PDB file of C-alpha atoms in Angstrom:
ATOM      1  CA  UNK A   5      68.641  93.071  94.917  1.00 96.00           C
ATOM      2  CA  UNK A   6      72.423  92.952  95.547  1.00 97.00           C
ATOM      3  CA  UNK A   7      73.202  94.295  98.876  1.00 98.00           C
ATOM      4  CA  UNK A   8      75.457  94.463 101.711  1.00 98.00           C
ATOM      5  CA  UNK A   9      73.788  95.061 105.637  1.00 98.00           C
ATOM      6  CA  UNK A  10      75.800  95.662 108.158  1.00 98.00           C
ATOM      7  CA  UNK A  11      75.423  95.316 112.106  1.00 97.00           C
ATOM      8  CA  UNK A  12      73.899  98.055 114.277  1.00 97.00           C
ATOM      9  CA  UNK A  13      75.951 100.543 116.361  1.00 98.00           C
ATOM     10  CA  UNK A  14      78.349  99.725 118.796  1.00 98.00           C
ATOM     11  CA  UNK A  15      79.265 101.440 121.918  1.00 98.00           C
ATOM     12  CA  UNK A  16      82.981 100.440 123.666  1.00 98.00           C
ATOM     13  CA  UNK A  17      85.118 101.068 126.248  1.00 98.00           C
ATOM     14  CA  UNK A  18      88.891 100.785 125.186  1.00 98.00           C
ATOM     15  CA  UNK A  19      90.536  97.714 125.884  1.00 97.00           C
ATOM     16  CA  UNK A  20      87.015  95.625 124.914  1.00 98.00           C
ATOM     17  CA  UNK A  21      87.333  93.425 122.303  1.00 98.00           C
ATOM     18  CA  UNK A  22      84.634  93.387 118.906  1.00 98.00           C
ATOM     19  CA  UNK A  23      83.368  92.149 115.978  1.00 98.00           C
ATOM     20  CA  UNK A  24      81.001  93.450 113.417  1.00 98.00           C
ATOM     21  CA  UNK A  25      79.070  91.965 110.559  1.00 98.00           C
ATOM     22  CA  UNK A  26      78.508  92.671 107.431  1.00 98.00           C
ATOM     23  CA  UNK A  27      76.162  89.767 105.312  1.00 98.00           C
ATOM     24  CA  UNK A  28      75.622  89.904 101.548  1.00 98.00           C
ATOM     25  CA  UNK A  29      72.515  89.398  99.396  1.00 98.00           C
ATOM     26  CA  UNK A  30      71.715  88.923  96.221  1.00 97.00           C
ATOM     27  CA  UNK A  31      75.016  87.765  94.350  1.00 96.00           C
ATOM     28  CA  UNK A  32      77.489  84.896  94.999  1.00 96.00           C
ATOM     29  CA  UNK A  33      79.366  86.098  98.257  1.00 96.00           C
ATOM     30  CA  UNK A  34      82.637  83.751  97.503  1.00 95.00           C
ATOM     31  CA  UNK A  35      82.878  85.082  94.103  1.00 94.00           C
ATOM     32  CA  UNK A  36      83.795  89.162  95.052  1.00 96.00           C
ATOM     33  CA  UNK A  37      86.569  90.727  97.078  1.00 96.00           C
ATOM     34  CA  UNK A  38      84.771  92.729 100.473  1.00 97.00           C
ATOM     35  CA  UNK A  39      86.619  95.992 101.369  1.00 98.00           C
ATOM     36  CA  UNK A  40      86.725  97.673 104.979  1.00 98.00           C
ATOM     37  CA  UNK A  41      86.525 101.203 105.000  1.00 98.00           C
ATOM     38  CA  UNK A  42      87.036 103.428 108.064  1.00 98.00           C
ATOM     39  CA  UNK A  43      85.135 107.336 108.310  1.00 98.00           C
ATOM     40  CA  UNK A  44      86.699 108.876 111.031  1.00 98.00           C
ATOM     41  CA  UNK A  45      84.018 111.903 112.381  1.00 97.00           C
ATOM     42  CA  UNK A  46      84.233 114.923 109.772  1.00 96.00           C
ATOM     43  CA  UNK A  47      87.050 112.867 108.256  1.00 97.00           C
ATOM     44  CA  UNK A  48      87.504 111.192 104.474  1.00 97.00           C
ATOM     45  CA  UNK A  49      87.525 107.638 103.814  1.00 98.00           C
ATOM     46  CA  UNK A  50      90.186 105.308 104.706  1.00 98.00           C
ATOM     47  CA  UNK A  51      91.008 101.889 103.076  1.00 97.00           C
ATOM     48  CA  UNK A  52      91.719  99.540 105.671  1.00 98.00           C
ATOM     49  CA  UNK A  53      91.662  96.023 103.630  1.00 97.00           C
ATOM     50  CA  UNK A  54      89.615  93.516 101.330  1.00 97.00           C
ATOM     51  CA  UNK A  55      89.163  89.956 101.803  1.00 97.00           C
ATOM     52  CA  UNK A  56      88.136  87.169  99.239  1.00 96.00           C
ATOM     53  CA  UNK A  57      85.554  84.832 100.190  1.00 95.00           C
ATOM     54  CA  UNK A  58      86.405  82.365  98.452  1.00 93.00           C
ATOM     55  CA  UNK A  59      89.261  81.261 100.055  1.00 91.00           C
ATOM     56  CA  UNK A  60      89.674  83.818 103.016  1.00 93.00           C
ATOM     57  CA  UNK A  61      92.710  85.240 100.903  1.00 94.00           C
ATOM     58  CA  UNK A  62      93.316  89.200 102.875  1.00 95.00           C
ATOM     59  CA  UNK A  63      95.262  92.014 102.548  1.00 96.00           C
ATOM     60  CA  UNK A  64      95.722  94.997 104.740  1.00 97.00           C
ATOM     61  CA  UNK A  65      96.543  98.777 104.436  1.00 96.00           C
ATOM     62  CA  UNK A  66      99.776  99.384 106.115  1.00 96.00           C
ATOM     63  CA  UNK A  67      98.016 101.522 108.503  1.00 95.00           C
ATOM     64  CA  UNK A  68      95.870  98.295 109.634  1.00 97.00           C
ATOM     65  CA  UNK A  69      97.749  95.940 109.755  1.00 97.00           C
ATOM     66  CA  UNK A  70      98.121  94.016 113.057  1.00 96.00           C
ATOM     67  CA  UNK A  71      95.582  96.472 114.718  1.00 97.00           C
ATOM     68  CA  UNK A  72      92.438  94.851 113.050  1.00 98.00           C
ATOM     69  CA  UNK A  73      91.239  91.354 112.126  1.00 98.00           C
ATOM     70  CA  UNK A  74      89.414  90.907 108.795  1.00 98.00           C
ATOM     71  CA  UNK A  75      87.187  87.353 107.954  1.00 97.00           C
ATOM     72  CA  UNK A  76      84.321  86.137 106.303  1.00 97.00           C
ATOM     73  CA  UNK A  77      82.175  82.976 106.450  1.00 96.00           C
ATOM     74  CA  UNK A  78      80.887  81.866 102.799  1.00 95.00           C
ATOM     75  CA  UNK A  79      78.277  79.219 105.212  1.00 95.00           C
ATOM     76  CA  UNK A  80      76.366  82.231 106.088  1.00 97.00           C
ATOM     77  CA  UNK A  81      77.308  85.236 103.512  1.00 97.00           C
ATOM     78  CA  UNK A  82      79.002  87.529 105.828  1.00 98.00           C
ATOM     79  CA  UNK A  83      82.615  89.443 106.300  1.00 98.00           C
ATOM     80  CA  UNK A  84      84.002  90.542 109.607  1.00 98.00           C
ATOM     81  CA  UNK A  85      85.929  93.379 110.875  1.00 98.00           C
ATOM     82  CA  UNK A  86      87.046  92.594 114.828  1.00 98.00           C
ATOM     83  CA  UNK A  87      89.257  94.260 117.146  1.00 98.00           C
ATOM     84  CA  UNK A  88      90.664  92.539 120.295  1.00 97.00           C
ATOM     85  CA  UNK A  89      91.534  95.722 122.062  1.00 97.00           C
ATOM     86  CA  UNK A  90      89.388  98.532 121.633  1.00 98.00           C
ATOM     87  CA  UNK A  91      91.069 102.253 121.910  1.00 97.00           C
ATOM     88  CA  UNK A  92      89.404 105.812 121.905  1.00 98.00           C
ATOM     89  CA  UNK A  93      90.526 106.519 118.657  1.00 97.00           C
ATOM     90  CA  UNK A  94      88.969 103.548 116.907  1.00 98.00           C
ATOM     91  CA  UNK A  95      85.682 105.794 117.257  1.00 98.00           C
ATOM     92  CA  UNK A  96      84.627 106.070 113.455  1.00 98.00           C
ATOM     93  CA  UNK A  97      81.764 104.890 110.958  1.00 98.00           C
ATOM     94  CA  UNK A  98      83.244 101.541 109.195  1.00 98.00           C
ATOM     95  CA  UNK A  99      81.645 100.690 106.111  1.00 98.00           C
ATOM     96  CA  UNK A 100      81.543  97.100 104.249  1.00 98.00           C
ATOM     97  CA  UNK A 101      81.870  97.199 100.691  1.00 98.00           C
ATOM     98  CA  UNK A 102      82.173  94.844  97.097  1.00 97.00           C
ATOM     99  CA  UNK A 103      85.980  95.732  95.705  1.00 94.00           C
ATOM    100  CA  UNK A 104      85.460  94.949  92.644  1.00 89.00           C
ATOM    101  CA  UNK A 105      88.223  93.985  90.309  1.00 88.00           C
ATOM    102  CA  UNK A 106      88.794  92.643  86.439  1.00 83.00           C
ATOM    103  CA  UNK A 107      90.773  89.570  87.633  1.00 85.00           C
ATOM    104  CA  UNK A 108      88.916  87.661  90.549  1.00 84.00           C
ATOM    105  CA  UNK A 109      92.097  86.329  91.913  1.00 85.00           C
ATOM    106  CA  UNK A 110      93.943  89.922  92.271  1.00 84.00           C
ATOM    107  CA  UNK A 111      92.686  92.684  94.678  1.00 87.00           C
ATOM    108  CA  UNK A 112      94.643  94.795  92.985  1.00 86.00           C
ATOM    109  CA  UNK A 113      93.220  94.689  89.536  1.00 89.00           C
ATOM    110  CA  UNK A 114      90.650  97.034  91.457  1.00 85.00           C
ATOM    111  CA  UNK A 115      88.388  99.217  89.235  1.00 87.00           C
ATOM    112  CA  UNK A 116      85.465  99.885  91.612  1.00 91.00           C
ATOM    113  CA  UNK A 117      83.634  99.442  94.940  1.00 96.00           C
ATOM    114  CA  UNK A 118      80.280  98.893  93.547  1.00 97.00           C
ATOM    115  CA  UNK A 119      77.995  97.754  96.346  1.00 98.00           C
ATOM    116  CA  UNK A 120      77.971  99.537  99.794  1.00 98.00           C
ATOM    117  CA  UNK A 121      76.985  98.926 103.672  1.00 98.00           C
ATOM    118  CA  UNK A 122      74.672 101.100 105.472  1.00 98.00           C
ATOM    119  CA  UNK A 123      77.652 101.453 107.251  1.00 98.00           C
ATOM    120  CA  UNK A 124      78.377 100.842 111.324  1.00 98.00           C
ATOM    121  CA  UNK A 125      78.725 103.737 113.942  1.00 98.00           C
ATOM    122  CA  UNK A 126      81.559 102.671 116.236  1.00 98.00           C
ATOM    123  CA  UNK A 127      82.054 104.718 119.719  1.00 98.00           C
ATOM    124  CA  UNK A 128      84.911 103.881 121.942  1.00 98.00           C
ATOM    125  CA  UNK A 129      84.460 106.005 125.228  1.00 97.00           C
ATOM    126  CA  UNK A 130      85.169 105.438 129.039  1.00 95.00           C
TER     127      UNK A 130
ATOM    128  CA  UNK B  21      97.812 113.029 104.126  1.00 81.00           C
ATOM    129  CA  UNK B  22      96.184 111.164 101.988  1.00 87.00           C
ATOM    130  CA  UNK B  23      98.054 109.483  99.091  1.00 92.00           C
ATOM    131  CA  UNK B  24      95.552 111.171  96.572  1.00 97.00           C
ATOM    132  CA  UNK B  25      95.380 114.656  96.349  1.00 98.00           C
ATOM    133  CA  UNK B  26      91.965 116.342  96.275  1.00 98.00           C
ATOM    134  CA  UNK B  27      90.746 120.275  96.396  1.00 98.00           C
ATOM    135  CA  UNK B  28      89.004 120.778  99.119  1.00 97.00           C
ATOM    136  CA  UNK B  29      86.450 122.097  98.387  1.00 97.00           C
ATOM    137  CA  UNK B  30      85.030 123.536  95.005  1.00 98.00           C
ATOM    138  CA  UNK B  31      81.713 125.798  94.285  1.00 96.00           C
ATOM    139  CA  UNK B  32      79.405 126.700  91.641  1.00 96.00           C
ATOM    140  CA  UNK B  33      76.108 128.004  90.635  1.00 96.00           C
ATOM    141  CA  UNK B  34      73.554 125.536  89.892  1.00 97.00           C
ATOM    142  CA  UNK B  35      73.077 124.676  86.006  1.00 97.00           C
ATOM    143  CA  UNK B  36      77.249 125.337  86.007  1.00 97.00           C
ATOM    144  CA  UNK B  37      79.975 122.571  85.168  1.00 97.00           C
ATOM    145  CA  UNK B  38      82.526 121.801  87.806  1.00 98.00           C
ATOM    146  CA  UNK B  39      85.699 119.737  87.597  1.00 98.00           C
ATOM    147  CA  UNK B  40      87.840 118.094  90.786  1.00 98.00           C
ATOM    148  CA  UNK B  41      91.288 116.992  90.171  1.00 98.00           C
ATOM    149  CA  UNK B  42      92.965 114.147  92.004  1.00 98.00           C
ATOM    150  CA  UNK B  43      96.390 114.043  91.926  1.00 98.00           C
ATOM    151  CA  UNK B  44      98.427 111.142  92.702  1.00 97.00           C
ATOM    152  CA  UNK B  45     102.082 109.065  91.368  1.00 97.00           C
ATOM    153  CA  UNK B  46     103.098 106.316  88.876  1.00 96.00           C
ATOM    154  CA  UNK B  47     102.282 103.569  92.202  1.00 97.00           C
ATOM    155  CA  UNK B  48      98.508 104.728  92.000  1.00 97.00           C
ATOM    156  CA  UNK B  49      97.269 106.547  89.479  1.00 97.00           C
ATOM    157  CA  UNK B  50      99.852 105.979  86.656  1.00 96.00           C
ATOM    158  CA  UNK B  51      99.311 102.559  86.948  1.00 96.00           C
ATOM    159  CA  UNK B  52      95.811 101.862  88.106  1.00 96.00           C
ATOM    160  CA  UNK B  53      92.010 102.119  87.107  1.00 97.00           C
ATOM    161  CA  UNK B  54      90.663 105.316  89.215  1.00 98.00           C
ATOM    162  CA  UNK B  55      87.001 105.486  90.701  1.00 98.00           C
ATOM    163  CA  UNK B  56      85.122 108.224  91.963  1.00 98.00           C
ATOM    164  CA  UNK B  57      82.169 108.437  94.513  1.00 98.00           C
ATOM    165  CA  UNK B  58      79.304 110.330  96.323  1.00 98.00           C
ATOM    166  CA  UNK B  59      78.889 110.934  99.507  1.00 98.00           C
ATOM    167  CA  UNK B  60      76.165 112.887 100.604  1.00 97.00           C
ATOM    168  CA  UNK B  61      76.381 114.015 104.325  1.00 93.00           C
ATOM    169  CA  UNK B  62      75.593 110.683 107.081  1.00 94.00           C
ATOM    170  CA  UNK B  63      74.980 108.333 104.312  1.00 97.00           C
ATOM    171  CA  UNK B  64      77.138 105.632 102.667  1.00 98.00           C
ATOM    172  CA  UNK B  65      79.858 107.000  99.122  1.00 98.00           C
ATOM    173  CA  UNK B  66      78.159 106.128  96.406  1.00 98.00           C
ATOM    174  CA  UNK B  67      80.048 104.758  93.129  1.00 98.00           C
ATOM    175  CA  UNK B  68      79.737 106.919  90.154  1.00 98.00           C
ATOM    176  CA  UNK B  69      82.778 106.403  88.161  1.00 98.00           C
ATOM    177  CA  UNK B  70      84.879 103.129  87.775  1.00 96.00           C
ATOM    178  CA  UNK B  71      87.396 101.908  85.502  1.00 96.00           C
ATOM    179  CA  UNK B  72      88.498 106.148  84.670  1.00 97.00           C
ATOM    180  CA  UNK B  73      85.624 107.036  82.882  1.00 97.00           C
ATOM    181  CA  UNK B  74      82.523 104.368  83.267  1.00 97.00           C
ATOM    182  CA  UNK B  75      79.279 105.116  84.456  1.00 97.00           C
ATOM    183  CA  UNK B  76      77.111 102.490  86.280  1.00 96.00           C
ATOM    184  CA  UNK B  77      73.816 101.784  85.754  1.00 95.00           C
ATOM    185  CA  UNK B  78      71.734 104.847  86.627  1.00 95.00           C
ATOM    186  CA  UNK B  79      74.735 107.610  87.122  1.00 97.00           C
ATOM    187  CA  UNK B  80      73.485 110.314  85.097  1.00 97.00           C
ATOM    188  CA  UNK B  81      75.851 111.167  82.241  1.00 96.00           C
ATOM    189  CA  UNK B  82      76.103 114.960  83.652  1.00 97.00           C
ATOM    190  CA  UNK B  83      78.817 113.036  85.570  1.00 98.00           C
ATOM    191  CA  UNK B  84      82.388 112.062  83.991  1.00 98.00           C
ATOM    192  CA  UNK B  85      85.503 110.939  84.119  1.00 98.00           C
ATOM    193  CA  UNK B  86      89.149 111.399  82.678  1.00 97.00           C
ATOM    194  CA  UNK B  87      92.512 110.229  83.836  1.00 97.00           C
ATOM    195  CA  UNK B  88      95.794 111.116  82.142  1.00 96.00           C
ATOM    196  CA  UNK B  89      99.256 110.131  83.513  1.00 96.00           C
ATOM    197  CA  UNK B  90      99.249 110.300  87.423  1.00 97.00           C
ATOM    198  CA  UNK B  91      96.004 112.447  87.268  1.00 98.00           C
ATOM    199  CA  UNK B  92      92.580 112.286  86.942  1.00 98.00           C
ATOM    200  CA  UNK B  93      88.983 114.497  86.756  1.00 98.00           C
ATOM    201  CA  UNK B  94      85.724 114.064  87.546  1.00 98.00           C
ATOM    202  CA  UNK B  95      83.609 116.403  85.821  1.00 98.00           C
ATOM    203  CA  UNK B  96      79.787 117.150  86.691  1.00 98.00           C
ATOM    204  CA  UNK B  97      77.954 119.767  84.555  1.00 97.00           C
ATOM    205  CA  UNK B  98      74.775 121.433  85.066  1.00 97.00           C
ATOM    206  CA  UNK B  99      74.685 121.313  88.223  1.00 97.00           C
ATOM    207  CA  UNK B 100      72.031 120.311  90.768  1.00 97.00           C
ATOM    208  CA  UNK B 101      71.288 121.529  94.891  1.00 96.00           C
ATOM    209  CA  UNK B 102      71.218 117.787  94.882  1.00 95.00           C
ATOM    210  CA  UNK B 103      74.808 117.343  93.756  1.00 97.00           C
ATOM    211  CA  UNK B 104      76.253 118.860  97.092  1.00 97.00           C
ATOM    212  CA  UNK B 105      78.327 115.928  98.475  1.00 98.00           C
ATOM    213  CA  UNK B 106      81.464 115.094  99.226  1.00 98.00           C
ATOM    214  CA  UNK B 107      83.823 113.501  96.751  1.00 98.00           C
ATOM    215  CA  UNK B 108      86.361 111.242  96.503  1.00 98.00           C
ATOM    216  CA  UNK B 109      88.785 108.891  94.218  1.00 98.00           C
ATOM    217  CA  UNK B 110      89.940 105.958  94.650  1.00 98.00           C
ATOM    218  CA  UNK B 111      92.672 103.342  93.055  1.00 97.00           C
ATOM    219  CA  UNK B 112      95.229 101.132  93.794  1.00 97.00           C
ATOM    220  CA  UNK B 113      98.480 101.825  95.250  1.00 96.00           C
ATOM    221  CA  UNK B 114     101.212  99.352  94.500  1.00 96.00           C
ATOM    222  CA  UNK B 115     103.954 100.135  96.613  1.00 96.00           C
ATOM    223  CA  UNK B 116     101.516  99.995  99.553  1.00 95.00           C
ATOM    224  CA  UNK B 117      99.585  96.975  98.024  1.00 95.00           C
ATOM    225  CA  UNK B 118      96.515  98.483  99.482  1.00 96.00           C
ATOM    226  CA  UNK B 119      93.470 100.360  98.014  1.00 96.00           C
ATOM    227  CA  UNK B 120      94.118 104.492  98.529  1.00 97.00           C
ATOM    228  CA  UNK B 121      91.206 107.220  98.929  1.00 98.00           C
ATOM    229  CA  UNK B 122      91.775 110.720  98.085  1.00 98.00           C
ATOM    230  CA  UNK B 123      91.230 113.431 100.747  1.00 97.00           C
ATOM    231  CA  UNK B 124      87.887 114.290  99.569  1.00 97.00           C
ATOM    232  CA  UNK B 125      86.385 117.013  97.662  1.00 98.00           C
ATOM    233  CA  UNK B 126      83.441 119.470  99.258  1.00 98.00           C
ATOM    234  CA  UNK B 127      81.177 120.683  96.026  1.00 98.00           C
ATOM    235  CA  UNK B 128      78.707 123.178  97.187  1.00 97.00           C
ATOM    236  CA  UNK B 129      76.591 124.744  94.538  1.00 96.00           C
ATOM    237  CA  UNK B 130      75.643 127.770  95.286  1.00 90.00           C
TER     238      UNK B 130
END
């Protein structure tokens, strides 16, 4: 079965530094592009970026970029989102997901995000 | 704001058809394949539309989709108590060269 499984919750206080997991089954990890997306509570979802396995190619949302670190080791299946400095309003649900797209090489080419994370609760309190 | 525009929220009775619009520009929409998902309250969106209009494996065809220009649709007809969810699109934006979500859609059938 083709999944995604994310790390458990997290609990912060600003200025810490983390990463979470997200490991793949099922299908050839290098081969798809792996999308963060942030829930903020009782908020929509947020595109933060997509990384390529294959050759740790990433792009970032505007709105992300410099703020978060995205990664992803083909040796053991798994993408990372990490933050080196935690703040209050980092508090959301992130969720890993497949970005699919109809030319491997080109996140944008995106048609889909087929395959989704359980998702990862992220509080940020002092 | 969201790059996408979405209702927020729509209602209907059950056994009804709804549609929810998304909204967007010749960056996104005009130029780009749009998706839609499901999210059902504290669980993970669920893909039901990609590519404008295709259905994966095991989306019920009650649910569809359209795009024309910089807009597209997502229609669902008779309605289910199990169709309550939040939706949202999703495409490509190319002047951000980022993926975009729409603000979300609230369906509650009533």
């Amino acid at each position: 079965e083709v999944q995604l499984v994310q790390s458990g919750a997290e609990v912060k206080k600003p200025g810490d530094s983390l990463k979470i997991s997200c490991e793949a089954f099922g299908y050839t990890f290098a081969n798809y592009w792996i999308a963060w997306v942030r829930q903020m509570p009782g908020k929509g979802l947020e595109w933060m970026g997509v990384i390529y396995p294959g050759d740790s190619a990433a792009r970032y949302s505007p709105s992300f970029q410099g703020q978060v670190t995205i990664s992803a080791d083909k040796s053991t299946s798994t993408a990372h989102l990490q933050w080196s400095s935690l703040k209050a309003s980092d508090t959301a649900i992130y969720y890993c997901a497949r970005h699919r797209t109809t030319i491997t090489s080109r996140p944008d080419y995106f048609f889909g995000m087929d395959v989704w994370g359980q998702g990862t609760t992220l509080t940020v309190s002092s | 704001q969201s790059v996408l525009t979405q209702p927020p929220s729509v209602s209907a009775a059950p056994g009804q058809k709804v549609t929810i619009s998304c909204s967007g520009s010749s960056s996104n929409i005009g130029n780009n394949y749009v998706s839609w998902y499901q999210q059902v309250p504290g669980t993970a969106p669920k893909l039901l539309i990609s590519e404008n209009k295709k259905r994966p494996s095991g989306i019920p065809d009650r649910f569809s989709g359209s795009k024309s220009g910089t807009s597209a649709t997502l229609g669902i007809t008779g309605l289910l108590p199990g169709d309550e969810a939040d939706y949202y699109c999703g495409t490509w934006d190319n002047s951000l060269s980022a993926g975009v979500f729409g603000g979300g859609t609230k369906l509650t059938v009533l």
